[in-house]
C-alpha positions as a Python dict, from the first residue, in 0.01 Angstrom:
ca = {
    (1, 'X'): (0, 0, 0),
    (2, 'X'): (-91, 67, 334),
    (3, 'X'): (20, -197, 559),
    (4, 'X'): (330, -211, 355),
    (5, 'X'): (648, -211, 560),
    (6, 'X'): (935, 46, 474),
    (7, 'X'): (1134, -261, 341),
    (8, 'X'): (884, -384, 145),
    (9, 'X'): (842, -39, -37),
    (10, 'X'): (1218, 13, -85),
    (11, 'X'): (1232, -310, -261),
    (12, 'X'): (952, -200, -469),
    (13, 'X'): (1038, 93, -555),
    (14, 'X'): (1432, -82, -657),
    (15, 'X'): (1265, -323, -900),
    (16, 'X'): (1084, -53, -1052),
    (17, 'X'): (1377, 137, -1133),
    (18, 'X'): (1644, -130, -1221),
    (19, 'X'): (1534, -250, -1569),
    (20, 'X'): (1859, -463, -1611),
    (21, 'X'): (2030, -727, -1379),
    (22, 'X'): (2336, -943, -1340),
    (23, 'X'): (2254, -1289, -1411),
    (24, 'X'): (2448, -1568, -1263),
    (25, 'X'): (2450, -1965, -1385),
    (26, 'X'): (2643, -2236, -1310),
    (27, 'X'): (2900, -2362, -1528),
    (28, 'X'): (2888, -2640, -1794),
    (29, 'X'): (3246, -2708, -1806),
    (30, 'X'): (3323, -3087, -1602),
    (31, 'X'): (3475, -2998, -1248),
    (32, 'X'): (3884, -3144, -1258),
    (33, 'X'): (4175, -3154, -1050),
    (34, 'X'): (4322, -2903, -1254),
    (35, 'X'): (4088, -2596, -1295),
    (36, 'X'): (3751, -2539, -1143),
    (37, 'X'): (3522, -2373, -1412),
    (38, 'X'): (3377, -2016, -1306),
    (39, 'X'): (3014, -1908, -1246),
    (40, 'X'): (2915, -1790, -1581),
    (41, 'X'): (2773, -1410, -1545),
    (42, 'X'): (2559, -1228, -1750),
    (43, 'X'): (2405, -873, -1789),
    (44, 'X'): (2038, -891, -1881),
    (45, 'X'): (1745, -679, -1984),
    (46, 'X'): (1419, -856, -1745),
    (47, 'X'): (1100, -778, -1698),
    (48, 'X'): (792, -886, -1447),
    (49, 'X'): (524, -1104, -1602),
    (50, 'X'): (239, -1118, -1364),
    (51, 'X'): (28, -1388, -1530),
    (52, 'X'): (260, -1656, -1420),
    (53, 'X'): (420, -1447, -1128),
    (54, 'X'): (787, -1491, -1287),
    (55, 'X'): (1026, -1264, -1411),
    (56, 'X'): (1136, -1315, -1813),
    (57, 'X'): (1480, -1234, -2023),
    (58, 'X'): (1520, -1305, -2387),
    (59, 'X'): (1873, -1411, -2446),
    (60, 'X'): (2021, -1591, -2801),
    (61, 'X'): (2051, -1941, -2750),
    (62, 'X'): (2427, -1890, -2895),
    (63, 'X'): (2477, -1707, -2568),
    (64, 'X'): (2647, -1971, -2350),
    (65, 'X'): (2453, -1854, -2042),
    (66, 'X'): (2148, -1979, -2260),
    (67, 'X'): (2313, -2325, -2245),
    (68, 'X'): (2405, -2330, -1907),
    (69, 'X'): (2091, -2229, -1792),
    (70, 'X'): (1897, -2543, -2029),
    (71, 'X'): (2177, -2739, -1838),
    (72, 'X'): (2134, -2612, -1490),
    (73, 'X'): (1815, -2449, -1429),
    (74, 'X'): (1869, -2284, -1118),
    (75, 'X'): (1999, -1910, -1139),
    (76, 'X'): (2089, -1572, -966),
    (77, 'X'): (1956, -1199, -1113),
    (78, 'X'): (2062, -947, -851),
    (79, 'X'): (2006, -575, -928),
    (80, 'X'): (2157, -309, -766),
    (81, 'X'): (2046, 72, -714),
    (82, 'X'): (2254, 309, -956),
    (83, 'X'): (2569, 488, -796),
    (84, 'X'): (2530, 838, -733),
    (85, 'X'): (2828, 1077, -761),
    (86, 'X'): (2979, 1165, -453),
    (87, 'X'): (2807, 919, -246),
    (88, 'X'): (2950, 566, -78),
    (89, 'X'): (2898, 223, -287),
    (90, 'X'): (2930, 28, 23),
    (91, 'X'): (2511, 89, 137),
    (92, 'X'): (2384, 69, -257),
    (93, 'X'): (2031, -113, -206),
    (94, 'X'): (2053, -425, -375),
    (95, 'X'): (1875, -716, -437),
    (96, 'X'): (1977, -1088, -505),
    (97, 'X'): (1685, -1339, -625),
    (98, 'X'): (1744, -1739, -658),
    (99, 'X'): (1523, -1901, -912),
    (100, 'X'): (1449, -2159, -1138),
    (101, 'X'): (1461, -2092, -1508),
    (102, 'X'): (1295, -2245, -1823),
    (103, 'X'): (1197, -2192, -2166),
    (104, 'X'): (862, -2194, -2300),
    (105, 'X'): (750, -2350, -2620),
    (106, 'X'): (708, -2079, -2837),
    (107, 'X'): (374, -1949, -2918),
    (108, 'X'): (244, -2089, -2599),
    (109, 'X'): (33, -1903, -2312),
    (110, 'X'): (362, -1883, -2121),
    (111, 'X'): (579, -1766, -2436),
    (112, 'X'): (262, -1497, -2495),
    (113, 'X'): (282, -1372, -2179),
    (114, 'X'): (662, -1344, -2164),
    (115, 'X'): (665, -1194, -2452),
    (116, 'X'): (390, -947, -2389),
    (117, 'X'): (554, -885, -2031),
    (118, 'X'): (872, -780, -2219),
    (119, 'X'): (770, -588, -2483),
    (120, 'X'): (569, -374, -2254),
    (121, 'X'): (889, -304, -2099),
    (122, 'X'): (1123, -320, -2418),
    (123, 'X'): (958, -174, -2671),
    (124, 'X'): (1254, -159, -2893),
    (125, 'X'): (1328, -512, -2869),
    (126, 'X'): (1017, -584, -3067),
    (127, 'X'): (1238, -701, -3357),
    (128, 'X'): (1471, -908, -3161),
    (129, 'X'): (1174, -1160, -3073),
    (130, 'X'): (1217, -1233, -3443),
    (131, 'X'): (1547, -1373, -3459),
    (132, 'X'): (1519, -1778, -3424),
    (133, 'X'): (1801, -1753, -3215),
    (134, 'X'): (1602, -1574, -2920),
    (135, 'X'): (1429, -1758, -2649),
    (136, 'X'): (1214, -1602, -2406),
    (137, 'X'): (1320, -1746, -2081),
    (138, 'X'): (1075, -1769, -1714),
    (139, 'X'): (1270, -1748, -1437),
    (140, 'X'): (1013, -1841, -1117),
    (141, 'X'): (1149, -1673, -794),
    (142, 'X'): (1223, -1886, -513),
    (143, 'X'): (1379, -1657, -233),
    (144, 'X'): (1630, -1363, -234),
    (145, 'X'): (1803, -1157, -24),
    (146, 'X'): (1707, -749, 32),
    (147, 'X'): (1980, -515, 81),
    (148, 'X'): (1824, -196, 176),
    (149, 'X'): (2127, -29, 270),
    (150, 'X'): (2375, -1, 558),
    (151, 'X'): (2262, -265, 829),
    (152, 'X'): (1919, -337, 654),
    (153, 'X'): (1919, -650, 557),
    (154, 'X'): (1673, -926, 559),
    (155, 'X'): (1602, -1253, 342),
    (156, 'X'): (1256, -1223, 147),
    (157, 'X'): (1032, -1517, 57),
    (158, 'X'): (884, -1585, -353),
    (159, 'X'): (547, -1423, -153),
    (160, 'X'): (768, -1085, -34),
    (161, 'X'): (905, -1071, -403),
    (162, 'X'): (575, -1144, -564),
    (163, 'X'): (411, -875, -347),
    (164, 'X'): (640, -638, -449),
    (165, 'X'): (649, -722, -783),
    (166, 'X'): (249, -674, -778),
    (167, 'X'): (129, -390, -625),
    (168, 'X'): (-227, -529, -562),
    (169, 'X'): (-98, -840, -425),
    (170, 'X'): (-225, -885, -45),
}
């Protein structure tokens, strides 16, 4: 795009590549005196759905981030540029998106268009969506933060990640 910063394009061009994320929800376990209960963290297949500007995952709902996330909608996915032999970890572009996530019914316009959205991406997983198990899950993007390497960093709004998520997007 032409008016496109060099941020903007770098974070474009990251969510392009990185078809898998780490996916962090908060715990179910009742806070106590005598142990806090950890973030529960994930590693997830996603994909963009641009009908309803949200990204989707299809996780088993025996999966106990599945639960966590019915119990506590909001979530982290942050995806992370692949490490290259020979070079530093320390400036890997990253990025870290907050959200909100829910489940469809299925067979809905939003479970159609998840589903589509993924499959387009996953072909293989075609006869996962079978299992009753599976959920497809919308997680709507509220903000994240960019990492575009060594001392570029900047927060981006749901508009920047939408934007780059769509390249036609104004």
């Amino acid at each position: 795009m032409p008016n496109e910063s060099r941020l903007q394009q770098s974070l474009r061009e990251l969510l392009l590549n990185q078809r898998t994320a780490a996916l962090a929800v908060q715990p179910l376990a009742d806070f106590s005196a005598s142990a806090l209960p950890a973030p529960g963290l994930s590693f997830v297949p996603w994909a963009w759905c641009s009908d309803f500007s949200c990204l989707v995952i299809h996780v088993s709902g025996l999966a106990s981030h599945t639960s966590a996330m019915q119990a506590h909608p909001a979530i982290s996915l942050m995806m992370v540029a692949a490490e290259l032999p020979g070079q530093g970890v320390h400036a890997l572009e990253r990025i870290s998106i907050a959200g909100i996530a829910s489940t469809p019914p299925r067979e809905s316009a939003l479970w159609q268009a998840l589903k589509s959205s993924y499959l387009a991406r996953f072909s293989e997983a075609e006869a996962m969506t079978m299992l009753g198990d599976f959920r497809f899950i919308c997680i709507t993007p509220s903000s994240g933060r960019h990492v575009a390497g060594f001392g570029a960093a900047r927060e981006v709004s749901n508009q920047d990640l939408i934007a780059a998520f769509n390249p036609a997007s104004p």
